[in-house]
PDB file of C-alpha atoms and ligand atoms in Angstrom:
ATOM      1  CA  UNK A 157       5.440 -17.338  20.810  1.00  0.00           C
ATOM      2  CA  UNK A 158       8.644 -16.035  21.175  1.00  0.00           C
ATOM      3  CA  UNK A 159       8.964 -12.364  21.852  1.00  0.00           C
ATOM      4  CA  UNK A 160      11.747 -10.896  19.620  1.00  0.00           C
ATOM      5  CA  UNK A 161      13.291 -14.118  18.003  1.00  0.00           C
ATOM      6  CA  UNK A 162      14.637 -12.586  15.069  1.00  0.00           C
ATOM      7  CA  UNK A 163      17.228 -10.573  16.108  1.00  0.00           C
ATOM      8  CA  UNK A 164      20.510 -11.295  15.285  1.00  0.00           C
ATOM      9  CA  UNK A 165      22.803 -11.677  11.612  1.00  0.00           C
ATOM     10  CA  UNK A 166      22.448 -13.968   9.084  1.00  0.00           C
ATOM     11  CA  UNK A 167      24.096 -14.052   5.434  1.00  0.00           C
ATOM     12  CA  UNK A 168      22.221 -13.421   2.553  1.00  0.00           C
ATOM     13  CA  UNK A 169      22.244 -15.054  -0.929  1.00  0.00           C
ATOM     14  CA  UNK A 170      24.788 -12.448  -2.372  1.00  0.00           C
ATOM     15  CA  UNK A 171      27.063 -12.506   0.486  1.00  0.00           C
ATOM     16  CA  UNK A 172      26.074  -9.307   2.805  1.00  0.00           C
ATOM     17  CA  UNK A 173      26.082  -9.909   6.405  1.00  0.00           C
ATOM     18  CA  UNK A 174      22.140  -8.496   7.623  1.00  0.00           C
ATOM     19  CA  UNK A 175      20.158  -7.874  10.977  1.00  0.00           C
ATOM     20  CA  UNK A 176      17.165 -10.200  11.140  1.00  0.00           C
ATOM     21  CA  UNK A 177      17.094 -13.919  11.189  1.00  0.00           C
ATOM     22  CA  UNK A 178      13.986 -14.054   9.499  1.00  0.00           C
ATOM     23  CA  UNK A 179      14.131 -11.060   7.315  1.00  0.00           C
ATOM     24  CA  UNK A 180      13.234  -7.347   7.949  1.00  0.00           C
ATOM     25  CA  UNK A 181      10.789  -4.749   7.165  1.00  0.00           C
ATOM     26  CA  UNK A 182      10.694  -1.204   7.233  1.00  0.00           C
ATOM     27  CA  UNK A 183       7.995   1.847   6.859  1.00  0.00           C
ATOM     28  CA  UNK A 184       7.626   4.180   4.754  1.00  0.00           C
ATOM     29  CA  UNK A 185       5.225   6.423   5.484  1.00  0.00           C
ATOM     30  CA  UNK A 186       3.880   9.562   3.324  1.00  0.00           C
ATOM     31  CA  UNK A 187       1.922  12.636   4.390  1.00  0.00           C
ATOM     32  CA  UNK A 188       1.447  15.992   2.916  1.00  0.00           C
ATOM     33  CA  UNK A 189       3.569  18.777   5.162  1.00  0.00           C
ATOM     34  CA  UNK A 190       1.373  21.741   6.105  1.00  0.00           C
ATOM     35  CA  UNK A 191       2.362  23.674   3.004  1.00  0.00           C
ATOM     36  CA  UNK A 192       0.651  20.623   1.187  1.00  0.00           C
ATOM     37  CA  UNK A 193       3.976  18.907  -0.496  1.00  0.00           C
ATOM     38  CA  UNK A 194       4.463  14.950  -0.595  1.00  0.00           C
ATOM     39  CA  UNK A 195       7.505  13.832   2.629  1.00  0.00           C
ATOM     40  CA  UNK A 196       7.985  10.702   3.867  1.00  0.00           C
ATOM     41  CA  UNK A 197       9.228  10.172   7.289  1.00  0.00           C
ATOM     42  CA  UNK A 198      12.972   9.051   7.050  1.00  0.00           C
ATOM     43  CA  UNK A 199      15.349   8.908  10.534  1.00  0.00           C
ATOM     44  CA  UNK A 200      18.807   8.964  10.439  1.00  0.00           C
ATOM     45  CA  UNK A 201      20.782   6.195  11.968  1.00  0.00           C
ATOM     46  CA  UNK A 202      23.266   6.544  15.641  1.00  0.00           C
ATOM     47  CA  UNK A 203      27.029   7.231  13.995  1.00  0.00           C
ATOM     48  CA  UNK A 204      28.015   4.401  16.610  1.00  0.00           C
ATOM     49  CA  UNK A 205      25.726   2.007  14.615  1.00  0.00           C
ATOM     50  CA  UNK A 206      26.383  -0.026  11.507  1.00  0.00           C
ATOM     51  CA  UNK A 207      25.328   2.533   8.540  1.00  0.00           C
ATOM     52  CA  UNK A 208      25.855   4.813  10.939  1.00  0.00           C
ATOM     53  CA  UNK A 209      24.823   9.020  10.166  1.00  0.00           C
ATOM     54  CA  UNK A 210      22.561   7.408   6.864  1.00  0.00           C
ATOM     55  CA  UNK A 211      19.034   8.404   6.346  1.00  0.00           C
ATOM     56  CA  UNK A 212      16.385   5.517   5.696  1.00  0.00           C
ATOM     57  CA  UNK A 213      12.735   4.326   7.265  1.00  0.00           C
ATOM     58  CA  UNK A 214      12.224   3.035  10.363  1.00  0.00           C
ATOM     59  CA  UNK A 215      12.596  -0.890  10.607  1.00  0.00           C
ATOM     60  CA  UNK A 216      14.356  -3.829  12.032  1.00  0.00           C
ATOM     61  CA  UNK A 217      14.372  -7.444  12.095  1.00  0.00           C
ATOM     62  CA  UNK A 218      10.709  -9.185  11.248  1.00  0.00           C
ATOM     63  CA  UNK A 219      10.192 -11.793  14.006  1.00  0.00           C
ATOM     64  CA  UNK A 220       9.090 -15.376  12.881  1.00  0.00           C
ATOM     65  CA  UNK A 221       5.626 -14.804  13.917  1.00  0.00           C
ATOM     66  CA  UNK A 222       5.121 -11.407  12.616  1.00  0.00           C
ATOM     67  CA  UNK A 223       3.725 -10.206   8.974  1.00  0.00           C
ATOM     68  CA  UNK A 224       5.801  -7.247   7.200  1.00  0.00           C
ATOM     69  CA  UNK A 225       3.225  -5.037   8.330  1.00  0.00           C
ATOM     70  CA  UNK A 226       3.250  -5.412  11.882  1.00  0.00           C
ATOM     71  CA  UNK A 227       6.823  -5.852  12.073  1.00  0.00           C
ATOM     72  CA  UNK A 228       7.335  -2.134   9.874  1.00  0.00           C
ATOM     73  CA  UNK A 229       4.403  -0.471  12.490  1.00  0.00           C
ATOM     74  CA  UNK A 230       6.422  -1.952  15.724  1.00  0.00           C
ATOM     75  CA  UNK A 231       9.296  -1.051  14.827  1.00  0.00           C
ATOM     76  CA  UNK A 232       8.437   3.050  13.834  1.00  0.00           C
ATOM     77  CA  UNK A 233       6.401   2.776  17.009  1.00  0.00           C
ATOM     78  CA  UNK A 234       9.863   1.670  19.034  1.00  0.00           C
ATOM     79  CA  UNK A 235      12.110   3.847  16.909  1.00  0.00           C
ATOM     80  CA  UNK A 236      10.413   7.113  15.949  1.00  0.00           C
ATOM     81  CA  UNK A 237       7.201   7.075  18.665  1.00  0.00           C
ATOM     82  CA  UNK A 238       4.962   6.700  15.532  1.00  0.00           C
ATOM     83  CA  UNK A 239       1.609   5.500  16.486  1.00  0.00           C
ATOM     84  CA  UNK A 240       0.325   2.520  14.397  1.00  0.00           C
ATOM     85  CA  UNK A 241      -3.355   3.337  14.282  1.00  0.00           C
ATOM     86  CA  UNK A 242      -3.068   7.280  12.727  1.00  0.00           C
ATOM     87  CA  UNK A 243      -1.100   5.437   9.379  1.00  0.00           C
ATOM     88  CA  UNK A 244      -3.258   3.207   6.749  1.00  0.00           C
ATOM     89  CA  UNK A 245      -1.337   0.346   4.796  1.00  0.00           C
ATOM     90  CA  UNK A 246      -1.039   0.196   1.501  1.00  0.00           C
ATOM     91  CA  UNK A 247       1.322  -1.753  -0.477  1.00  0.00           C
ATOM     92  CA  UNK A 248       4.493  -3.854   0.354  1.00  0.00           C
ATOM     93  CA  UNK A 249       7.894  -3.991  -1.676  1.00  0.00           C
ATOM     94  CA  UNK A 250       9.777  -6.929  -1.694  1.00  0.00           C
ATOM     95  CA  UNK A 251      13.771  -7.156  -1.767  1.00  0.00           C
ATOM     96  CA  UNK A 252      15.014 -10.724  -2.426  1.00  0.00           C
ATOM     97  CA  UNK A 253      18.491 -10.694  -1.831  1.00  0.00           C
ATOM     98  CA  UNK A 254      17.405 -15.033  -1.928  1.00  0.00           C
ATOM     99  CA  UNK A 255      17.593 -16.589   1.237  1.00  0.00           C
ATOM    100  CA  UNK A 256      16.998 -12.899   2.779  1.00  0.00           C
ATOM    101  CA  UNK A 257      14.210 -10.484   2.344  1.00  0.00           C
ATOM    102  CA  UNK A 258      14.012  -6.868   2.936  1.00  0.00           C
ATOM    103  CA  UNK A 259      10.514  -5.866   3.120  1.00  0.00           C
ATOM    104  CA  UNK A 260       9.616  -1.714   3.063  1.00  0.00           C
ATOM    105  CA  UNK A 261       5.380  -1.481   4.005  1.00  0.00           C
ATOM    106  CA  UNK A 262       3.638   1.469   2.317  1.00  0.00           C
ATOM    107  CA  UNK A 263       1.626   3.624   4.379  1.00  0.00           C
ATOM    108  CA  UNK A 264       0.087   6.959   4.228  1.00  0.00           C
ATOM    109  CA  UNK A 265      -0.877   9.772   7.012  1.00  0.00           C
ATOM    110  CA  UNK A 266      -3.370  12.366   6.110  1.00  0.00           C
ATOM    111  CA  UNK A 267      -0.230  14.553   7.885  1.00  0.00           C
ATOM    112  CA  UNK A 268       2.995  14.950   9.058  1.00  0.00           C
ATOM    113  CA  UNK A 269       2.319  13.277  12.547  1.00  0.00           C
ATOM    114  CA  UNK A 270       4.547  14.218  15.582  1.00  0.00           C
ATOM    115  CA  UNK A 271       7.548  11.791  15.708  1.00  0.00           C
ATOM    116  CA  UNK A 272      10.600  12.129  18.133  1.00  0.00           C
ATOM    117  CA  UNK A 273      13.834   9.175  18.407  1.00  0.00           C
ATOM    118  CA  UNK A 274      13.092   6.990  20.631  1.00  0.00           C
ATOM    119  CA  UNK A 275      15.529   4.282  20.690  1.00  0.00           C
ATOM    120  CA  UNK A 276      19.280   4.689  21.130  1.00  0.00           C
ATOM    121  CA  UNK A 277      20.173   4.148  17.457  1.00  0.00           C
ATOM    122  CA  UNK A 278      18.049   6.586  16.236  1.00  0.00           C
ATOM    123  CA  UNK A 279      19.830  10.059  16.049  1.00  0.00           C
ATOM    124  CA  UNK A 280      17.028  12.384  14.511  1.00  0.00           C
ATOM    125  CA  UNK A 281      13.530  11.537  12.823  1.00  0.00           C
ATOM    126  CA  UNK A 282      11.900  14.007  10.209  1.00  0.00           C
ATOM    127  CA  UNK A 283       9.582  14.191   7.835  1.00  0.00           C
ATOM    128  CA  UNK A 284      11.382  14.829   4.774  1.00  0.00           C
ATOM    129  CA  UNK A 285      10.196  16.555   1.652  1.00  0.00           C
ATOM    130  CA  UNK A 286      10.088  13.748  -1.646  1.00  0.00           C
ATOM    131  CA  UNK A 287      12.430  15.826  -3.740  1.00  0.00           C
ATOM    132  CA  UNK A 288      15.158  16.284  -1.493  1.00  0.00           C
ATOM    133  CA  UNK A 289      15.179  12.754   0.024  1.00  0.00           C
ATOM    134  CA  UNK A 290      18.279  12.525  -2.877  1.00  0.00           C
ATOM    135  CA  UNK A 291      20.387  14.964  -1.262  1.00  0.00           C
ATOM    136  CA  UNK A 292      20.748  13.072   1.744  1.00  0.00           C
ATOM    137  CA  UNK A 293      23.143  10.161   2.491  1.00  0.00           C
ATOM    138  CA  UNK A 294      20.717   6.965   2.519  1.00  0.00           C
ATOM    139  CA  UNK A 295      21.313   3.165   3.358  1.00  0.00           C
ATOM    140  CA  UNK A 296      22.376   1.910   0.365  1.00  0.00           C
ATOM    141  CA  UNK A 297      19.398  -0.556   0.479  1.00  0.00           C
ATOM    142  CA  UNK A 298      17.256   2.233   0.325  1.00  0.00           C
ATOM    143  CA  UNK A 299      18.832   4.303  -2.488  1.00  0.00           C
ATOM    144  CA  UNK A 300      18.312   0.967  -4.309  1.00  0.00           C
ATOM    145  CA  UNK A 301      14.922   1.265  -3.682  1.00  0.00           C
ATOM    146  CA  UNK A 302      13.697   4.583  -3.612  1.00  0.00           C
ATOM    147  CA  UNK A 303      12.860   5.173  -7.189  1.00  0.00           C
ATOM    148  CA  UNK A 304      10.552   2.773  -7.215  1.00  0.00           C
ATOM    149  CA  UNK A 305       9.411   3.335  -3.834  1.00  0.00           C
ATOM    150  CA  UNK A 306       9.114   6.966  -4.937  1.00  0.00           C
ATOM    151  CA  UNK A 307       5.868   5.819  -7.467  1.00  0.00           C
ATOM    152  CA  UNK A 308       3.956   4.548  -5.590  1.00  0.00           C
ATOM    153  CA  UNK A 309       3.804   6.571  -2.496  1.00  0.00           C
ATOM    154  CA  UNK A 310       0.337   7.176  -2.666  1.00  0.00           C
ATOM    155  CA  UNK A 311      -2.071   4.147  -2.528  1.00  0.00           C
ATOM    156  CA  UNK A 312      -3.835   2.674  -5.731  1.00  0.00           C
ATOM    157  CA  UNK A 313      -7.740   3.302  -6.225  1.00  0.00           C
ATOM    158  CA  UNK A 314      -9.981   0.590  -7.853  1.00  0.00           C
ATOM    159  CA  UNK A 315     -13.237   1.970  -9.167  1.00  0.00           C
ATOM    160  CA  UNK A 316     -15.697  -1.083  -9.415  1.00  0.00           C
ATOM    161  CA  UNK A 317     -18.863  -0.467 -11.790  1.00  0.00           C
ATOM    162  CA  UNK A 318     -21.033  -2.332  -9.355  1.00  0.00           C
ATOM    163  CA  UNK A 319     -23.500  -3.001 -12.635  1.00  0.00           C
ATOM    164  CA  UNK A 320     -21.452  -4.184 -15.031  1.00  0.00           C
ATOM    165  CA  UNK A 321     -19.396  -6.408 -12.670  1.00  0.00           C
ATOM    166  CA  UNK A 322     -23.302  -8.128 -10.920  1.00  0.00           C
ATOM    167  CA  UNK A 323     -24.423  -8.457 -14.832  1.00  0.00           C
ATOM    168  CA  UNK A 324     -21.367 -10.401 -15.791  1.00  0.00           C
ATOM    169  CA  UNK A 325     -21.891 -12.862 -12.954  1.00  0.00           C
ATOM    170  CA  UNK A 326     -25.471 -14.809 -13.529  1.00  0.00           C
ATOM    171  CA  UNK A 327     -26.617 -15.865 -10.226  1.00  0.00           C
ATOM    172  CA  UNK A 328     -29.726 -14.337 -10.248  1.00  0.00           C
ATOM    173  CA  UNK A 329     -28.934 -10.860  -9.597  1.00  0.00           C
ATOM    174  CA  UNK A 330     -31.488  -9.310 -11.701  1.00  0.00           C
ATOM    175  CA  UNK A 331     -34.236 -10.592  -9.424  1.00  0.00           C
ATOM    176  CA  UNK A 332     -32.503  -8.723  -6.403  1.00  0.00           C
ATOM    177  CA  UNK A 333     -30.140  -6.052  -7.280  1.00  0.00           C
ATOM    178  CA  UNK A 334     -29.615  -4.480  -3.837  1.00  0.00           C
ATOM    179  CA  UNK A 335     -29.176  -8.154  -2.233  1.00  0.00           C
ATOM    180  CA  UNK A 336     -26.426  -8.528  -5.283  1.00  0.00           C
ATOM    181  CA  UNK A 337     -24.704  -5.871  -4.379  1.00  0.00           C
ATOM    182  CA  UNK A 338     -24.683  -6.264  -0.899  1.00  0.00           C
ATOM    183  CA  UNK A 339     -23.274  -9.680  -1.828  1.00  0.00           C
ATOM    184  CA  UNK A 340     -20.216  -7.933  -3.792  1.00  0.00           C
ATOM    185  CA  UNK A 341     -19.379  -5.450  -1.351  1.00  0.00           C
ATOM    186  CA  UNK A 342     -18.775  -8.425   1.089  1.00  0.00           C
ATOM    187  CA  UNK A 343     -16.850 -10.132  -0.997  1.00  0.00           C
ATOM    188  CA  UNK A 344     -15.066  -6.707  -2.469  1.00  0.00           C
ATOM    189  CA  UNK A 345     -14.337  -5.916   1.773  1.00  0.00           C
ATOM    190  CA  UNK A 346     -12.640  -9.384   2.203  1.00  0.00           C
ATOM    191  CA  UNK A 347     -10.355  -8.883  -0.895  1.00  0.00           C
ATOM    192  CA  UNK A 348      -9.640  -5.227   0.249  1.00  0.00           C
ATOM    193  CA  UNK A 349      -8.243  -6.704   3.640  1.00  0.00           C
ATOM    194  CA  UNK A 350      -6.458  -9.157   1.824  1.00  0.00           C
ATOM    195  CA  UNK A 351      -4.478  -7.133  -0.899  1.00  0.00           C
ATOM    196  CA  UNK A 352      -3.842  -7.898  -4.447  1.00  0.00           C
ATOM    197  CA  UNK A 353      -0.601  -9.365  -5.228  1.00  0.00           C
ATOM    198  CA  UNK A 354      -0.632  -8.874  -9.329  1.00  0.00           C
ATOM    199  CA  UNK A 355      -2.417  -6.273 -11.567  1.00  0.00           C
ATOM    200  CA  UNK A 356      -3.315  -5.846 -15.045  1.00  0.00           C
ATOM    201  CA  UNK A 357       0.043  -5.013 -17.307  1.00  0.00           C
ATOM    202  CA  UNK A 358      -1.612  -1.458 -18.334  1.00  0.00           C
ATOM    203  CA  UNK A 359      -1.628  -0.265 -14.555  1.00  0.00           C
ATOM    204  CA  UNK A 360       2.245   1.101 -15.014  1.00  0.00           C
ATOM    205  CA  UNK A 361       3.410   0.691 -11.645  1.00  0.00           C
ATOM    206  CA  UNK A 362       6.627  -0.952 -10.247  1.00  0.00           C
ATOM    207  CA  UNK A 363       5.517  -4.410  -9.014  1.00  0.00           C
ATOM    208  CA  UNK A 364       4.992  -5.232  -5.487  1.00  0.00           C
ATOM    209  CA  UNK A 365       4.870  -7.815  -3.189  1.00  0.00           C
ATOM    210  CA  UNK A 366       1.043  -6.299  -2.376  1.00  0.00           C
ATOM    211  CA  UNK A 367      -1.513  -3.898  -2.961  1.00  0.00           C
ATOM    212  CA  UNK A 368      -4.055  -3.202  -0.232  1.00  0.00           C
ATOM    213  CA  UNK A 369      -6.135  -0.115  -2.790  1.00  0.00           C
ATOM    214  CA  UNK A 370      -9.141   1.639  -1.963  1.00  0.00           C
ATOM    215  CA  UNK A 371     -12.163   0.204  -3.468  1.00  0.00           C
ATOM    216  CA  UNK A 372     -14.727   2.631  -4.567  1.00  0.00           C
ATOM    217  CA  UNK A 373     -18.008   0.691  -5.588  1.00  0.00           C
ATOM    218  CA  UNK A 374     -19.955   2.546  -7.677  1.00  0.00           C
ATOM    219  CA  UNK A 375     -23.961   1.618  -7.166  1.00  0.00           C
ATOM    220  CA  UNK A 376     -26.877   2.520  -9.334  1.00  0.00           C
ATOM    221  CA  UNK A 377     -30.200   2.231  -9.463  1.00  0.00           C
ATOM    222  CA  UNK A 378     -32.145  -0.468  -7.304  1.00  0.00           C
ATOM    223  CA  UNK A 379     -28.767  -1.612  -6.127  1.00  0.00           C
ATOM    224  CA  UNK A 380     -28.385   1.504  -4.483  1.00  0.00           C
ATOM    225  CA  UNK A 381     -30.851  -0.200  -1.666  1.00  0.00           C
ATOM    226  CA  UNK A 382     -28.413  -2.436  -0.264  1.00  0.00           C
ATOM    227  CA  UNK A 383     -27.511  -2.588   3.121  1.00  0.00           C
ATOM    228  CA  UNK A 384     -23.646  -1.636   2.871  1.00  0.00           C
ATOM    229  CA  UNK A 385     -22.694  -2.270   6.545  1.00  0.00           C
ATOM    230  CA  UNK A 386     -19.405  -1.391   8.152  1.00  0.00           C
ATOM    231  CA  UNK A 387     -17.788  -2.134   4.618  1.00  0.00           C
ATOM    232  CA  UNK A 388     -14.125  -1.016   6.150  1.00  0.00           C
ATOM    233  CA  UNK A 389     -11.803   1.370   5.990  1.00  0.00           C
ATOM    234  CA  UNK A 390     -10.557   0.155   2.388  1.00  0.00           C
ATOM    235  CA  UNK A 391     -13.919   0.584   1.002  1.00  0.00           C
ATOM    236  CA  UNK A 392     -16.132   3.017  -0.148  1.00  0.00           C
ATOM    237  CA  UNK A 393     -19.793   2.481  -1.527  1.00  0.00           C
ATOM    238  CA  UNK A 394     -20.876   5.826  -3.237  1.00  0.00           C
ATOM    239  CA  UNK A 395     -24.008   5.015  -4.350  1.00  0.00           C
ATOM    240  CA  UNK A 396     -24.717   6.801  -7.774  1.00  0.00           C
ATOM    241  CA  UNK A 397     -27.339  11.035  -8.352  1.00  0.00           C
ATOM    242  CA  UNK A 398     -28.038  10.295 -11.299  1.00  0.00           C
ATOM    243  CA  UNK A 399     -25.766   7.993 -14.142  1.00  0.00           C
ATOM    244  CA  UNK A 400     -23.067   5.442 -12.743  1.00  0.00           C
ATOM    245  CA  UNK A 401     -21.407   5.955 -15.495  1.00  0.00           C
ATOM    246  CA  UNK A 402     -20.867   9.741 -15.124  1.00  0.00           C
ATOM    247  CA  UNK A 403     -20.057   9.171 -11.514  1.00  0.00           C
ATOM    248  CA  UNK A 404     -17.197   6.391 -12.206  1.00  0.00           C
ATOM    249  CA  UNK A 405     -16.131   8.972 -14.550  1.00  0.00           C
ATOM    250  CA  UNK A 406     -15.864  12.432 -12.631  1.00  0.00           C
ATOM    251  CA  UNK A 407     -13.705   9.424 -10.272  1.00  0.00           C
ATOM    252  CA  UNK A 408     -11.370   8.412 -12.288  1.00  0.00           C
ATOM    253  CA  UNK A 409     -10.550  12.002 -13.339  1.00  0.00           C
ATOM    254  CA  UNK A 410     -10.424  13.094  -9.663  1.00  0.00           C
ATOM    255  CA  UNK A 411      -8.777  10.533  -7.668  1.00  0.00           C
ATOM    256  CA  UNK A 412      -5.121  10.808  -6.201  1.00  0.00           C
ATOM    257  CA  UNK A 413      -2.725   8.741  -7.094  1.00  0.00           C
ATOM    258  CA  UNK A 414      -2.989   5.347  -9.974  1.00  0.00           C
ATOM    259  CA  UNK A 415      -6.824   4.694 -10.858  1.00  0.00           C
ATOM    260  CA  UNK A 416      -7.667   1.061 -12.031  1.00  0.00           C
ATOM    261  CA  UNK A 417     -11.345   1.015 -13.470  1.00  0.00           C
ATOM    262  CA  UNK A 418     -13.219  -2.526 -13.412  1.00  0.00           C
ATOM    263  CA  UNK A 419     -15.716  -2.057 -16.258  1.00  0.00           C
ATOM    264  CA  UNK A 420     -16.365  -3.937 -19.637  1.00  0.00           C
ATOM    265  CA  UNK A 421     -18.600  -0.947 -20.898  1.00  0.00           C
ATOM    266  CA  UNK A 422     -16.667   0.058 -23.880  1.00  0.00           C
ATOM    267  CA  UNK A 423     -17.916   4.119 -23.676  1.00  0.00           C
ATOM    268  CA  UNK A 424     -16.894   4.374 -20.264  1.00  0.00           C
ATOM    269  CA  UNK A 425     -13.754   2.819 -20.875  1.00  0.00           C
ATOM    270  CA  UNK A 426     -12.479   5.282 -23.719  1.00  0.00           C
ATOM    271  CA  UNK A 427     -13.759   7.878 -20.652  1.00  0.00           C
ATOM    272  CA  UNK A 428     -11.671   6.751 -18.079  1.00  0.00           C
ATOM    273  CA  UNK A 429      -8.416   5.906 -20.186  1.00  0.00           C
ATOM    274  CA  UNK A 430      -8.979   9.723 -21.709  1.00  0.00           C
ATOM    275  CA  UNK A 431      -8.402  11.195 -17.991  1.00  0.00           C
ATOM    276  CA  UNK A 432      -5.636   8.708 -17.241  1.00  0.00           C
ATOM    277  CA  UNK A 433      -7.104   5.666 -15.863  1.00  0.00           C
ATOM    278  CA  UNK A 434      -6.641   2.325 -16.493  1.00  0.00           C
ATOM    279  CA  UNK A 435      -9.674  -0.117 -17.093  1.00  0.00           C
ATOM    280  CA  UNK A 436      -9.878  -3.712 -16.904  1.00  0.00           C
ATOM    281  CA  UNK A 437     -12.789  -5.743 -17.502  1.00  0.00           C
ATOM    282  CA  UNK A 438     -14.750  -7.700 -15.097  1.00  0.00           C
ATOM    283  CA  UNK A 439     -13.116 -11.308 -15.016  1.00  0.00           C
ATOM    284  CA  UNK A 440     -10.095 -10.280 -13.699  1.00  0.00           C
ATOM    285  CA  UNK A 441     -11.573  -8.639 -10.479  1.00  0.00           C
ATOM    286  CA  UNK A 442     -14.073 -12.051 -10.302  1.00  0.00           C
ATOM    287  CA  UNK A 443     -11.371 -14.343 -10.138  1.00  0.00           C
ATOM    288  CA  UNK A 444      -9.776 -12.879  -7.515  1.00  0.00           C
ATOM    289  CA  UNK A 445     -12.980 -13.005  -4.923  1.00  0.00           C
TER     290      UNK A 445
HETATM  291 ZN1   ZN B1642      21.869  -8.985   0.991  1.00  0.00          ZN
END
C-alpha cells in the first residue's frame, strides 16, 4: 500500500486544474458552541497557498486505498489536530465534476472540540457559528455546496416499529418474538455500518452519496426479551413501558434533526407525519437487509 499516492493535480471533466489524483474529501463537522447554537468547524487556508485567505473544511487529496471517510478524518487530524474518535459519521456528499470527485463527510461532535492549525497551510481553525459561515470568503467549491450541506448537518434518525416490520416478514417469528428481534437488530446493526445510499422521495433532504442514520428499534412486548448485544454506536434498542406505538410516537416528535418512520400501521402513520416525520412502510427497509 502506498502511503500518500494521491497527491498531486489532475484535470477534471470541466476543465479545473485539482489536488488529488484520485479525488478528495473533506469534513465537515457540527457541534453545538457552549451557548447551544449549531457551528461547524471551518479553517482558513495559508495566503501563500492556492485559494489562499478562503474559509472551507479540512481535507485533501483521498489516497487510492482510502474511503471518503478516512481520508476527511486524516486529513482534520493532520490539518486542524482534530481527533477522529470524539466525531461520529454521518452522511457523505458527492461532487462529480466527472472524471473528479470532491467528497465533503458529515460528522457531528456533541461539542466544539479543541482544534489548533497544524499544518503549514492552515492559517487559523474555528468553529464557526451556521449563520455567519456566509459572511466569510469560502472556496468556491464550498459556497457551491454549502446550502445543501447546510440541511443536513445533523444526522437522519430511522425509527423501526420492530412489530410491524417481524409481522411483515413470515419466517416464523410469532413462535419466538425475542429470537426475531434479536435477528433484526443484527441485521438492522450491519445496515447501520453500511449506510443507505437512497431514501424514500417524502424524506425532503438534498441527496447524498450516503446516509449512515441512527436506528432506533422500537421493541414491544415478548420481543422486548431479546438479547440486544453490543448493537453499535448507530443503534439504539429502546425497548417499549407500555404501547410501541406511543413510544415511536413521543420519538418522532422529539428527535433532532429528519425522522424517517418504518411502519405500515396506518394510525401511527397519520401520528408521526402530524409531528413532522416521514413514514415508510416496511418493504423498503427489508430490501435493503
Ligand atoms: Zn472541477
Amino acid at each position: 500500500m502506498t502511503v500518500h499516492d494521491g497527491n498531486g493535480w489532475t484535470r477534471c471533466g470541466r476543465g479545473h486544474r485539482h489536488w488529488g489524483r484520485y479525488g478528495a474529501a473533506g469534513l465537515l463537522v457540527a457541534a453545538p458552541d457552549a451557548a447551544g447554537q449549531p457551528t461547524v468547524l471551518l479553517q482558513q487556508r495559508s495566503w501563500w497557498g492556492s485559494y489562499g485567505g478562503m474559509w472551507g473544511p479540512p481535507g485533501g487529496a483521498r489516497d487510492s486505498h482510502e474511503s471518503a471517510p478516512k481520508a476527511a478524518l486524516r486529513e482534520a487530524a493532520e490539518e486542524c489536530g482534530l481527533d477522529p474518535a470524539a466525531v461520529a459519521v454521518h452522511g457523505v456528499l458527492r461532487d462529480d465534476h466527472g472524471s473528479w470527485t470532491y467528497q465533503t463527510v458529515l460528522a457531528i461532535a456533541p461539542r466544539t472540540l479543541t482544534v489548533f492549525p497544524v499544518s503549514e497551510e492552515t492559517k487559523e481553525v474555528a468553529w464557526v457559528r451556521v449563520d455567519d459561515v456566509d459572511s466569510l470568503r469560502l472556496h468556491p467549491g464550498f459556497a457551491e455546496q454549502w446550502k445543501a450541506l447546510r440541511e443536513v448537518l445533523v444526522p437522519l434518525t430511522i425509527i423501526v416499529d420492530a412489530a410491524n416490520v417481524m409481522g411483515s416478514r413470515p419466517d416464523g417469528w410469532w413462535r419466538d418474538r425475542a429470537g426475531a428481534a434479536q435477528r433484526l437488530i443484527l441485521e438492522l446493526s450491519g445496515l447501520a455500518s453500511k449506510g443507505v445510499t437512497s431514501l424514500p422521495e417524502t424524506v425532503g433532504t438534498p441527496a447524498l452519496e450516503r446516509w449512515f442514520p441512527q436506528f432506533v428499534v422500537v421493541l414491544e412486548g415478548a420481543a422486548k426479551a431479546a438479547d440486544v448485544g453490543d448493537p453499535g454506536l448507530r443503534l439504539t434498542v429502546v425497548a417499549a413501558a407500555g404501547s410501541g406505538d406511543d413510544e415511536i410516537a413521543t420519538l418522532a416528535a422529539e428527535q433532532p434533526g429528519q425522522r424517517l418512520v418504518v411502519t405500515a400501521d396506518r394510525e401511527l402513520r397519520a401520528r408521526c407525519e402530524a409531528v413532522g416525520a416521514s413514514v415508510i412502510g416496511p418493504r423498503w427497509l427489508l430490501d435493503l437487509l
